[in-house]
Structure formats: C-alpha cells, structure tokens
CSV table of C-alpha atoms and ligand atoms in Angstrom, one decimal:
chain,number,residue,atom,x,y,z
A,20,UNK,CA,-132.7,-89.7,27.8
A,21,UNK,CA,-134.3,-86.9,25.2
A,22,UNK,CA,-137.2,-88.2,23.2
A,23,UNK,CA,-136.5,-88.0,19.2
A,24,UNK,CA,-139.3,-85.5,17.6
A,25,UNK,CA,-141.2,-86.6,14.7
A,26,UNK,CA,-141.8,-83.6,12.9
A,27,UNK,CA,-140.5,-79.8,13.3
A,28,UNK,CA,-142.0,-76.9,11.6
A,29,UNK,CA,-142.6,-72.9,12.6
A,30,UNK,CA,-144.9,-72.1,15.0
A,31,UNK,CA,-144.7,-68.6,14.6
A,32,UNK,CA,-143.5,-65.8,12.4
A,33,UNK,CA,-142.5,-62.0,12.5
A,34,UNK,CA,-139.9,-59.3,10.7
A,35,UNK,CA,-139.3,-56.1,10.6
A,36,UNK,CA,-138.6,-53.2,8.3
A,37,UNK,CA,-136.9,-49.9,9.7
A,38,UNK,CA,-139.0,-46.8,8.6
A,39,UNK,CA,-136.4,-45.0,6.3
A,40,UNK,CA,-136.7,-45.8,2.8
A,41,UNK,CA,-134.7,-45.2,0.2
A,42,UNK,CA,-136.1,-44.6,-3.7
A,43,UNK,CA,-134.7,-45.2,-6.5
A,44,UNK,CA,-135.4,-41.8,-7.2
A,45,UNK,CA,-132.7,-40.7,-4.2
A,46,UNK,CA,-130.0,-43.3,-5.6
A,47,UNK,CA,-130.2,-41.1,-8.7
A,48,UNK,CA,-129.0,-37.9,-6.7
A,49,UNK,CA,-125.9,-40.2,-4.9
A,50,UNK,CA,-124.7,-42.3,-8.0
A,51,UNK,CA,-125.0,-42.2,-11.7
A,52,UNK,CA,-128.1,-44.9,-12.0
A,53,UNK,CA,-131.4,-44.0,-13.2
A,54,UNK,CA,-135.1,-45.1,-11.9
A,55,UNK,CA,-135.5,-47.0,-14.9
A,56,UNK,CA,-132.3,-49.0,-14.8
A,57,UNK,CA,-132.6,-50.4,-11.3
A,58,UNK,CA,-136.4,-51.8,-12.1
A,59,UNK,CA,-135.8,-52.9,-15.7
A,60,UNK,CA,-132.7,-54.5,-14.5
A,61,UNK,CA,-133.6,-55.8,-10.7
A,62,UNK,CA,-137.2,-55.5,-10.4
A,63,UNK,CA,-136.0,-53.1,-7.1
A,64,UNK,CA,-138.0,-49.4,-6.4
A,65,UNK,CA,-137.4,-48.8,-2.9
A,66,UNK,CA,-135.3,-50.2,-0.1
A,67,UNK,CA,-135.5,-49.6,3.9
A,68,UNK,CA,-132.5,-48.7,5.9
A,69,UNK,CA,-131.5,-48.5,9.2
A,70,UNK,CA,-131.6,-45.3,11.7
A,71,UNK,CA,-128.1,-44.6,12.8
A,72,UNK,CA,-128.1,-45.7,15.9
A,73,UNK,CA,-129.9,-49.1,14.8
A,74,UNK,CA,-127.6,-51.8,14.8
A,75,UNK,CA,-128.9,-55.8,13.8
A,76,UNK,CA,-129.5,-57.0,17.2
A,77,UNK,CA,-132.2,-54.0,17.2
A,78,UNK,CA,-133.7,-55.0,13.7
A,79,UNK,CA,-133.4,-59.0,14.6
A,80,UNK,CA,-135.2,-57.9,18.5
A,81,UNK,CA,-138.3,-56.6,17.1
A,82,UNK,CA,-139.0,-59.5,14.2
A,83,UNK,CA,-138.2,-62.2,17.6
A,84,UNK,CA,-140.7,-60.0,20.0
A,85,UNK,CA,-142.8,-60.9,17.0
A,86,UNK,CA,-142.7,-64.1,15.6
A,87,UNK,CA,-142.9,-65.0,19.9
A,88,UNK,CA,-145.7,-63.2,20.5
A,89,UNK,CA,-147.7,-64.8,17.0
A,90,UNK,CA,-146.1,-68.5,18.3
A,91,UNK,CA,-147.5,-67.8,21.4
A,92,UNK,CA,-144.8,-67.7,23.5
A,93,UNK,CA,-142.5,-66.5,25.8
A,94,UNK,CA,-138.4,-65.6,25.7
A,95,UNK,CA,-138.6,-68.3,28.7
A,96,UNK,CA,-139.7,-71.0,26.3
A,97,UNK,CA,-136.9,-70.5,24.1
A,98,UNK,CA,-133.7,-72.7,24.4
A,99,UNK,CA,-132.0,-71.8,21.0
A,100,UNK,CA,-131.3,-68.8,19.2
A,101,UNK,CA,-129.6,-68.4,16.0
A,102,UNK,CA,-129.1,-65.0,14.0
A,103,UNK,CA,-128.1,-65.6,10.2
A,104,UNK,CA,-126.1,-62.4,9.2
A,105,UNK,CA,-123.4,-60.8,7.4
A,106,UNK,CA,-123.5,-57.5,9.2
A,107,UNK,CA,-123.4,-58.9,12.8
A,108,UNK,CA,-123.4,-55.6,15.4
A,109,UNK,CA,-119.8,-56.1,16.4
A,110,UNK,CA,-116.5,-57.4,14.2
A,111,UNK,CA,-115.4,-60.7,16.0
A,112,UNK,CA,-117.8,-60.9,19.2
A,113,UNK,CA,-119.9,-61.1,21.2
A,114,UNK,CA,-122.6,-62.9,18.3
A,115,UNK,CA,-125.4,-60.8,17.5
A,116,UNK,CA,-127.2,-63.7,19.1
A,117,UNK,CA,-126.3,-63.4,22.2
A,118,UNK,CA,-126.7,-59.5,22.2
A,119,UNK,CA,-130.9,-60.8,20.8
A,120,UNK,CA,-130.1,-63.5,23.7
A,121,UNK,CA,-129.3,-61.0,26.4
A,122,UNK,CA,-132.0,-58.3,25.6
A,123,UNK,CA,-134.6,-60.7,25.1
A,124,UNK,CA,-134.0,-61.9,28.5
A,125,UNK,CA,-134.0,-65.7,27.3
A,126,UNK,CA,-132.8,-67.2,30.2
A,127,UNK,CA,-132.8,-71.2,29.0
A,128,UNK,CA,-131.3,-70.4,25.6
A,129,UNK,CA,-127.7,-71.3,23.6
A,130,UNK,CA,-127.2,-68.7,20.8
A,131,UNK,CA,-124.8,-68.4,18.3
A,132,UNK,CA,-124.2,-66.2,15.0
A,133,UNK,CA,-124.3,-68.4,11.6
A,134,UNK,CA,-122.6,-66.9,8.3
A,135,UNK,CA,-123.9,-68.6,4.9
A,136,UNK,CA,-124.8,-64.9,2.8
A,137,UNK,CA,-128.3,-65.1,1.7
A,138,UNK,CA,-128.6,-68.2,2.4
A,139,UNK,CA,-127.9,-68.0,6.1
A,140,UNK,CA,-132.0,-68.6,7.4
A,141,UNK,CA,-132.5,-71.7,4.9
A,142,UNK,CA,-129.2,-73.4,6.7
A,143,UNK,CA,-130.3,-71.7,10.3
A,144,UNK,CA,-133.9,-73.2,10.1
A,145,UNK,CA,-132.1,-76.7,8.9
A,146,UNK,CA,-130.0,-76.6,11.8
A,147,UNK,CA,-132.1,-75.9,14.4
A,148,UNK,CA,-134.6,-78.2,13.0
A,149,UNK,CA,-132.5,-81.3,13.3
A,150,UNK,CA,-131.4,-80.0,17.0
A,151,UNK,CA,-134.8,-79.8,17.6
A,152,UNK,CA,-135.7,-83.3,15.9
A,153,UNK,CA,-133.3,-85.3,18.0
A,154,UNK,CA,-134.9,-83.9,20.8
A,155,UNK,CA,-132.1,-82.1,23.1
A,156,UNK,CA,-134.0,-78.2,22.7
A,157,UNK,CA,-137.5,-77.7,22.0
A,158,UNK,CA,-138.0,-74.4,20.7
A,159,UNK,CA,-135.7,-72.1,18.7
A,160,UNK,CA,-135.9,-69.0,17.6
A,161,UNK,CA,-134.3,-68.2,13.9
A,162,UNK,CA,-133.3,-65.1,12.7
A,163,UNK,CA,-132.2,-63.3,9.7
A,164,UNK,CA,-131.4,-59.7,10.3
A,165,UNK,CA,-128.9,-57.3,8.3
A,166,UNK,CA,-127.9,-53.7,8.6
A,167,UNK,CA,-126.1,-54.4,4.5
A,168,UNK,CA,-126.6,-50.4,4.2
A,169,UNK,CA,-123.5,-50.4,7.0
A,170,UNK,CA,-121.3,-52.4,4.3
A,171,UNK,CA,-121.6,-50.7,1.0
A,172,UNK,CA,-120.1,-48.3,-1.0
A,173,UNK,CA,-122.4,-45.8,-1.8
A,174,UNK,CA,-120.7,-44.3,-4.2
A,175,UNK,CA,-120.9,-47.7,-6.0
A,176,UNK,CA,-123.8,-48.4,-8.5
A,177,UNK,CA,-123.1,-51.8,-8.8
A,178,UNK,CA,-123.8,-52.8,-5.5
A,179,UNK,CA,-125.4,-49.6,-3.8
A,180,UNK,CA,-128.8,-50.1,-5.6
A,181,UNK,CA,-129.2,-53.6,-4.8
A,182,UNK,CA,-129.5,-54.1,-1.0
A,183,UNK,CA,-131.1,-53.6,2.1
A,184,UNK,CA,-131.7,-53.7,5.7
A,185,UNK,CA,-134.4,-55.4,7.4
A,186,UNK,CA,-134.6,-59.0,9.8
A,187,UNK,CA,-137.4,-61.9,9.9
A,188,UNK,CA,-137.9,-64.0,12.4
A,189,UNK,CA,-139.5,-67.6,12.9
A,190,UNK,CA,-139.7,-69.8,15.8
A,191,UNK,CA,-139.3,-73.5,15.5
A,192,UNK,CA,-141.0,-76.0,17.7
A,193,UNK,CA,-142.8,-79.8,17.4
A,194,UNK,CA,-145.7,-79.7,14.8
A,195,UNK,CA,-148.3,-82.6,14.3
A,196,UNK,CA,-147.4,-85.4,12.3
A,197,UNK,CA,-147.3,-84.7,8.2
A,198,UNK,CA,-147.0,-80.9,8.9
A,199,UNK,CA,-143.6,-79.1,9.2
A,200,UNK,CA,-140.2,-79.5,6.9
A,201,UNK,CA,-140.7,-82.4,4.7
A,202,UNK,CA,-137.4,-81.9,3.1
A,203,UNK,CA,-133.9,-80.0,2.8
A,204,UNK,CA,-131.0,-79.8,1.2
A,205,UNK,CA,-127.9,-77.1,1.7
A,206,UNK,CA,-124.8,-76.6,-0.6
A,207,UNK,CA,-121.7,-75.0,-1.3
A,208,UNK,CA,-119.1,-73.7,-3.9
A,209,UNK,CA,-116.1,-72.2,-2.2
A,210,UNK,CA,-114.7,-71.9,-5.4
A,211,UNK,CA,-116.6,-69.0,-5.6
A,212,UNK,CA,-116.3,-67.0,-2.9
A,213,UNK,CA,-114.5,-64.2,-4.7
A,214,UNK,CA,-117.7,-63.2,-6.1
A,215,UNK,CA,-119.3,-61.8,-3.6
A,216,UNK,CA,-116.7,-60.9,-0.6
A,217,UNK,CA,-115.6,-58.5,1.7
A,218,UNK,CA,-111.5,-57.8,1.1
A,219,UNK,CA,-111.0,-56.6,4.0
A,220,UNK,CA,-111.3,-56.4,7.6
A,221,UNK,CA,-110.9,-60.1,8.7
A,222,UNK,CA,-107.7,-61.9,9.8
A,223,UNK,CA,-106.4,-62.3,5.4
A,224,UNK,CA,-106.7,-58.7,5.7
A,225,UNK,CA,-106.7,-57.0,8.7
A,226,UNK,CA,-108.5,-53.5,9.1
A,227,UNK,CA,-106.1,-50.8,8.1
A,228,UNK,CA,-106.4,-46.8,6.9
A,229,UNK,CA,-105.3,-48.0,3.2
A,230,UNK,CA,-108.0,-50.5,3.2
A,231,UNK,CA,-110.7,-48.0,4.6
A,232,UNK,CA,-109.6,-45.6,2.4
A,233,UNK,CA,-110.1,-48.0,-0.3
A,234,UNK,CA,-113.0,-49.2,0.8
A,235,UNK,CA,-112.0,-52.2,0.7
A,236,UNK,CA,-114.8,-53.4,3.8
A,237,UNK,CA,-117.7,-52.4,1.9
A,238,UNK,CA,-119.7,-55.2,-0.4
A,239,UNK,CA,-117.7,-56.1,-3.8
A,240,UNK,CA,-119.2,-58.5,-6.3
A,241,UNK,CA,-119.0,-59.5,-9.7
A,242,UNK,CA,-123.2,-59.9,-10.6
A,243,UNK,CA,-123.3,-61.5,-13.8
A,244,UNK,CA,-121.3,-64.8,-12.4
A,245,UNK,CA,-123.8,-63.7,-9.1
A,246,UNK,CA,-126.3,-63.8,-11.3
A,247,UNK,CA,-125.4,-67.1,-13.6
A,248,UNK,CA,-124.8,-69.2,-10.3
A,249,UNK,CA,-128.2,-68.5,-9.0
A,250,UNK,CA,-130.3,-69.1,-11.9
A,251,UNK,CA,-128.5,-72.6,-12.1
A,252,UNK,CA,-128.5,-73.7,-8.6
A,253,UNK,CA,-132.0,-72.3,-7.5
A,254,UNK,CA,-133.5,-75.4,-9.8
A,255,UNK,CA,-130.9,-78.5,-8.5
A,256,UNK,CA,-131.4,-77.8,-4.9
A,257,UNK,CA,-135.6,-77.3,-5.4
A,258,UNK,CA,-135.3,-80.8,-6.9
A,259,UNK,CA,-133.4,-82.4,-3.8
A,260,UNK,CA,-135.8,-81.3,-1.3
A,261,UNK,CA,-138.9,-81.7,-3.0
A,262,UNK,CA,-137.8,-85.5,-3.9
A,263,UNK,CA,-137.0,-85.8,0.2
A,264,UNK,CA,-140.2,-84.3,0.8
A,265,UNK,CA,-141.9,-86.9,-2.3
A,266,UNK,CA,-143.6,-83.8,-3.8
A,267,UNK,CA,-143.3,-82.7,-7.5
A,268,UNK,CA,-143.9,-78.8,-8.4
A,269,UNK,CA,-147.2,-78.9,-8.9
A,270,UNK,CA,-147.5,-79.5,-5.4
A,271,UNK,CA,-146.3,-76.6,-4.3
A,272,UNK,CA,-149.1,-73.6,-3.5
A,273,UNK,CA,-146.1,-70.8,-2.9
A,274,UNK,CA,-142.6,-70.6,-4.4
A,275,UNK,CA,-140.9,-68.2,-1.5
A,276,UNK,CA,-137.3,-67.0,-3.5
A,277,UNK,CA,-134.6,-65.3,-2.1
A,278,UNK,CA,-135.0,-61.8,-3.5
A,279,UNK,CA,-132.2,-60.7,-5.4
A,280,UNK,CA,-133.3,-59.9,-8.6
A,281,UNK,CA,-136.8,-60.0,-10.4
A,282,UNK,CA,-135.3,-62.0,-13.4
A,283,UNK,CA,-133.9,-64.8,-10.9
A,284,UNK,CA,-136.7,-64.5,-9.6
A,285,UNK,CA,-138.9,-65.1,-13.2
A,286,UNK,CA,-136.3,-67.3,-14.5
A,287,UNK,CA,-136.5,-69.7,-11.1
A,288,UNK,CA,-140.1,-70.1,-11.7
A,289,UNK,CA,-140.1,-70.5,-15.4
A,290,UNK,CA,-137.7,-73.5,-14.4
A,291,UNK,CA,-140.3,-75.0,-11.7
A,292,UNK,CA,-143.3,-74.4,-14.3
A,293,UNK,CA,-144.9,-72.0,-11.6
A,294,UNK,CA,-147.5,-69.2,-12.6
A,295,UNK,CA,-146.0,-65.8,-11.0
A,296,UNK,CA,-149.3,-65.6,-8.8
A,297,UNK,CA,-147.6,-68.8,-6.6
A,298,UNK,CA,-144.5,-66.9,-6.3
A,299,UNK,CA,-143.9,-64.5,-3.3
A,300,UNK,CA,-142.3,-61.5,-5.1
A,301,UNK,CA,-141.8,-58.0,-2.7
A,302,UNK,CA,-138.5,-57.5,-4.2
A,303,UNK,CA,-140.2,-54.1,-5.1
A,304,UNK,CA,-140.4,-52.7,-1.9
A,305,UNK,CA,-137.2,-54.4,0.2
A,306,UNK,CA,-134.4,-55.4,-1.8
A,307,UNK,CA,-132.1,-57.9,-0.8
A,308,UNK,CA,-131.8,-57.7,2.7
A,309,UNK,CA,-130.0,-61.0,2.3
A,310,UNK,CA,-130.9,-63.9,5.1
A,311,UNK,CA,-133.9,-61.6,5.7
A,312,UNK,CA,-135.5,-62.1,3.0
A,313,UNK,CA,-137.3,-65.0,3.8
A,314,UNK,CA,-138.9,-64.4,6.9
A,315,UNK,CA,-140.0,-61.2,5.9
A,316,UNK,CA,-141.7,-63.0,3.5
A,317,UNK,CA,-143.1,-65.8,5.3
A,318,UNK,CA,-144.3,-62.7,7.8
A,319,UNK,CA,-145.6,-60.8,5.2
A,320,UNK,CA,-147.4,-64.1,4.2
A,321,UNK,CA,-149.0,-64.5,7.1
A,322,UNK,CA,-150.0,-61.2,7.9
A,323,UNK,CA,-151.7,-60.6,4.2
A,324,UNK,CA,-153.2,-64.6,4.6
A,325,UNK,CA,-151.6,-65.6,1.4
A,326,UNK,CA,-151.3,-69.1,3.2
A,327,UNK,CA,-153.2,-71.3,5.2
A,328,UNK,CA,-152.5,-74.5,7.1
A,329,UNK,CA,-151.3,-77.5,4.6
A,330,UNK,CA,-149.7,-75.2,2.2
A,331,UNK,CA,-147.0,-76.8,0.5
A,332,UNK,CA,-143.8,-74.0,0.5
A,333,UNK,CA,-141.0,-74.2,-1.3
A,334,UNK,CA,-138.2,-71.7,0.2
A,335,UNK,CA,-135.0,-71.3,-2.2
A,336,UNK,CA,-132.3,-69.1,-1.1
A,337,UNK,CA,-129.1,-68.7,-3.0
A,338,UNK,CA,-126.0,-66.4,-1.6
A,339,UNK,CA,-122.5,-65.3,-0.3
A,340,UNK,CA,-119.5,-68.6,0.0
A,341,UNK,CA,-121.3,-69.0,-2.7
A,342,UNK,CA,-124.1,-71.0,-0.6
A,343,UNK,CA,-127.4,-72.6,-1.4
A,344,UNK,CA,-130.7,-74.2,0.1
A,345,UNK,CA,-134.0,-75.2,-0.1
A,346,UNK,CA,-136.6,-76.3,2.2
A,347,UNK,CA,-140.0,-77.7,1.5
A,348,UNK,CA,-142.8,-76.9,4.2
A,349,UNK,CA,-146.0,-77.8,4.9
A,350,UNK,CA,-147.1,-74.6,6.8
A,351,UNK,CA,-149.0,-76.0,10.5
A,352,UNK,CA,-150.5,-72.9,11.9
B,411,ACO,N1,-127.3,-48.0,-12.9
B,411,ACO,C1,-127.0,-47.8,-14.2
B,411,ACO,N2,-126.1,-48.6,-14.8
B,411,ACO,C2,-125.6,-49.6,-14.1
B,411,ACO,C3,-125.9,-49.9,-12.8
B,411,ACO,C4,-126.8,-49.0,-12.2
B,411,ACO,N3,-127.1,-49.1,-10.8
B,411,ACO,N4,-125.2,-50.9,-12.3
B,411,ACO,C5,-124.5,-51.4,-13.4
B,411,ACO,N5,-124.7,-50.6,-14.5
B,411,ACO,C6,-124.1,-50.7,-15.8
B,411,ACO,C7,-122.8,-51.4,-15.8
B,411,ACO,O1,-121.8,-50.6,-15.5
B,411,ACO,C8,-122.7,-51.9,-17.3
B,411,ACO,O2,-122.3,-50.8,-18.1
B,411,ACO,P1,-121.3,-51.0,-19.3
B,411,ACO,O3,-122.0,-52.0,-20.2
B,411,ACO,O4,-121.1,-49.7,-19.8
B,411,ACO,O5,-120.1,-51.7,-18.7
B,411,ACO,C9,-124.2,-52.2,-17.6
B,411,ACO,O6,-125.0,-51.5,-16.6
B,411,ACO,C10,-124.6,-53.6,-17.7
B,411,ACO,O7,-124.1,-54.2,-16.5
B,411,ACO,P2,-124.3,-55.7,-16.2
B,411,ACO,O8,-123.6,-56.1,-15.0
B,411,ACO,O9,-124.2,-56.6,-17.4
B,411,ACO,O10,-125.9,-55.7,-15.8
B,411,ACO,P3,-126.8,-56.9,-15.5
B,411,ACO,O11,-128.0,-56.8,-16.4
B,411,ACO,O12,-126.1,-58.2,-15.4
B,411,ACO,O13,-127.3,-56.5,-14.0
B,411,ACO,C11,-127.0,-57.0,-11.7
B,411,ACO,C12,-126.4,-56.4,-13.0
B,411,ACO,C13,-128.3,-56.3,-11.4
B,411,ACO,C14,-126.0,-56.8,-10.6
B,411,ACO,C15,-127.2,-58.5,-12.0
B,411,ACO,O14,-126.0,-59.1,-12.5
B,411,ACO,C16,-127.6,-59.2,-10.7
B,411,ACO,O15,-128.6,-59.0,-10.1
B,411,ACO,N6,-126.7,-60.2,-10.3
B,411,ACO,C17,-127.0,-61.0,-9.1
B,411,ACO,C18,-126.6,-60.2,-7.9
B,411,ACO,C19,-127.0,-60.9,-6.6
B,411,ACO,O16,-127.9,-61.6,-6.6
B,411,ACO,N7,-126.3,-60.5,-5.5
B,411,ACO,C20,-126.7,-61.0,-4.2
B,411,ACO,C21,-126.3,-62.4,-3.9
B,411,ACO,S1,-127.0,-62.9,-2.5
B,411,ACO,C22,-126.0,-62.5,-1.1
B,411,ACO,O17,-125.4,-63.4,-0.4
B,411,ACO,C23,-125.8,-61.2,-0.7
C-alpha cells in the first residue's frame, strides 16, 4: 500500500540561460522594429538564444543538474520527470523527457513531455504534485525548457521580438506540514486556439515544401486577443487558488507572472492591488521563453535571496490552447 503525502512543495530550484543574446538593437538590423517600440510596447531589451547545436533537452539538462544539485539530490532519487514545452527536440518522439531521462542517467524515473504553451510548468508542477500527494512517486523533477528561437519567423516583427529560449527547473518532493502548494487551479479555452498556433507540421497539416515555404511551422498569433485573454484570466484563476489556499492578496510577499508582456504584467498587479516591488519582473532581460519563465524566475529568486522560507508565492501563467494556471506556495527551503 503507498502512504498519502500531506503536503508537496519544491525542494530545489535551477534554470538556465544560453549565452547568446539578442538586443533589441540587432532586431532592428533583421526586421523593421525599433529599440523603442519593443520596450514601450513589451517591456523586452534583450533575449537569450540557443547555440546551434543546442536543442531543449540540453537547455532543460543543465536547469535539472541544477535544481538536483540545490535539492540536494541525486538523478537516482528521482522517479518522475516531466518537460513542459512547445519546442520538444524531436517532432512526434521520443519526449524531450526521456532524452533529460536518458542523459541524466535517472534510472527509477517515468518521464513524459506535457504541451499547455506558457502555461505548461504551472499544470506540470500540479500534476506531479498530486502524483506525488497520493503517494505512488516521491520526487519529480519539473521542467520548462524551450528552444522558441527554432519556431519563428524572423522576418516577422510581430512575433520575432517577443520570445526566447531558456529552461527552469524545480524538483518536487514531501515538505513539512503548512509549507508547500496551498492551492491550484488550471483552465482552458479551446475556443481559442487559433490565436496562438502552429499551422503546420502536425497530422491537420502535415509538413510539406508549400508549407515550409510559407512558413507556415513558425509561431503565428494574433496579440491583441493574446493580450485581452491574459489580462482577464490572470485575475479569475489568482482568485481560485488563493481562496483554496484561504489567503487574500495581501498575503502574498511575491507575485511571480508569466512574462509576456510588461503591461500584463502592470495590469495583473494593478488587479491584485500589489506594489511592483512584490512582483518578479525580468521580462527585460529574457523574454518569453514560455513554460520557462517561471522557474527561471523562482531560480533567479533564490539565487538573488528575494525569498525566504514562509513566503507566500503566487505563480500565474497564462498561454498557448489558450491555457491558464495559478498556484499559491508557501516556499519550504
Ligand atoms: N516593431 C514595430 N512595430 C510593430 C512591431 C514591432 N516589433 N510589432 C507590431 N508592430 C506594429 C503593428 O504592425 C501595428 O502597426 P499598424 O498600426 O500600422 O498596423 C502597431 O505596431 C500596433 O500593433 P498592435 O498589435 O496593436 O500593438 P500592441 O500594443 O497590441 O502590442 C503585442 C503587440 C506586443 C504583440 C501585444 O499585443 C502583446 O504582447 N500581446 C500578447 C502576446 C503574448 O502574450 N504572447 C504569448 C502568449 S504565451 C504562450 O503560450 C507562448
């Protein structure tokens, strides 16, 4: 018989950045977009990409060599692995998990791939939380990695200017009692999937020259209903959790956002009556790198000590399907 576990939280956090970066300033010389433009508009001034012959699994490796080594652990302890992506290494399979799985060397662990945009670490960290909390694995490694350079059109300044690449790890184990997630809630709009989508290269549209020469596999998105959806959503799914979690706002010590856009961003905390000092803004220097964004920013977190054990968090991620979540988290380490 497994034993049911009380409470789950993260035991240990890490990301990483590749060292190319990308400045606004170099956008100008590839598309017609100006400095000025991208940070009035997105709060964005630089973004890191990915060395050619870096793929996810490599980004997602290093943040999971990392977030063991601050848990504590080794890739023996693990026995679940889940990498949140849109940009998995290969088309169909094997999962980008299992490539992490495999080079890792974690013996004892199931791994699989899980596709919710933006949103994808917010419904990974759910899901291996209650996998964890009914007590069949113990400790699982989350990741959200992305290589979103691979899938744009860079000779589109709609989309071009707004992403990039970059993975954060976390692994998730037993905390002590009142420590750990305190509450979640995930959500969906199909209905809106045509906002942000990929036309082609899966089984509606198989890979063809016309579409390539189209580009019809890079990123295309409409931003202002993008843009519209997140602003309303980011405020009915904070509410959810934080009433699982019995918490109001002015509970919370850090807002963590998905980083999209500054004025989401502003506009999320206006909504939660948050000074900008408790929200965790680096926007600036990433981008979106999509269900990255959030463990790069509970690494960067950690690493600058911007928390300390009993914060209250409030993560809020918002993305591709059109997809949402939110998780309330009283940090343990
Ligand atoms: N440089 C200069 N001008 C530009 C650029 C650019 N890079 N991009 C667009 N423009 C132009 C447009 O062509 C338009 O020109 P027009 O008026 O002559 O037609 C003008 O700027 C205004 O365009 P808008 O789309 O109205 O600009 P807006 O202020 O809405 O900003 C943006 C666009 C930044 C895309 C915004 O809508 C946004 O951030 N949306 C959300 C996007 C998002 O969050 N995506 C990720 C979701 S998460 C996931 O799962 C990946």
């Amino acid at each position: 018989m497994t034993k049911a576990v009380k409470q789950v939280g993260i035991l240990g956090v890490g990301s990483y950045l590749p060292s190319k970066v990308l400045t606004n300033h170099d956008l100008e010389k590839m598309v017609d977009t100006t400095d000025e433009w991208i940070v009035q508009r997105t709060g964005i001034r630089t973004r890191h990409i990915a060395a050619p012959e870096q793929a996810t699994s490599d980004l997602a490796l290093i943040a999971a060599r990392r977030a063991l080594e601050d848990a504590g652990l080794t890739p023996n302890d693990i026995d679940l692995i889940i990498v949140a992506t849109a940009t998995p290494d290969y088309g169909v399979y094997p999962s980008t998990a299992c490539l992490v799985q495999d080079r890792l060397w974690a013996q004892h662990a199931a791994a699989f791939d899980l596709s919710a945009g933006c949103t994808g670490f917010v419904y990974g960290v759910s899901v291996a939380s209650q996998m964890i909390a009914s007590g069949l694995y113990k400790k699982a490694l989350v990741i959200g990695a992305e290589t979103l350079s691979r899938i744009l059109n860079w000779e589109d300044r709609n989309t071009c200017v707004l992403f990039g690449d970059g993975a954060g790890a976390a692994v998730l184990g037993e905390v002590e009692e009142g420590y750990g997630i305190l509450g979640l809630d995930l959500g969906s709009d199909g209905a809106g999937g045509i906002h942000l989508y990929q036309p082609a290269g899966g089984s509606r549209r198989p890979a063809s020259h016309e579409t390539v020469d189209n580009k019809e596999h890079t990123v295309h998105m409409n931003g202002n209903e993008v843009f519209k959806f997140a602003v309303k959503v980011m405020g009915k799914t904070a509410k959810k959790s934080l009433e699982q979690a019995g918490l109001s706002n002015e509970d919370i010590d850090m807002l963590v956002p998905h980083q999209a856009n500054i004025r989401i961003i502003q506009s999320a905390a206006k909504h939660f009556k948050m000074p900008m000092d408790k929200v965790w803004v680096n926007i600036d220097k990433y981008s979106n790198t999509s269900a990255a964004c959030i463990p790069i920013a509970l690494a960067e977190m950690q690493d600058q000590h911007a928390m300390k054990k009993g914060d209250n968090l409030l993560l809020v991620a918002f993305g591709a399907g059109l997809t949402w979540g939110s998780i309330v988290l009283k940090w343990a380490k």
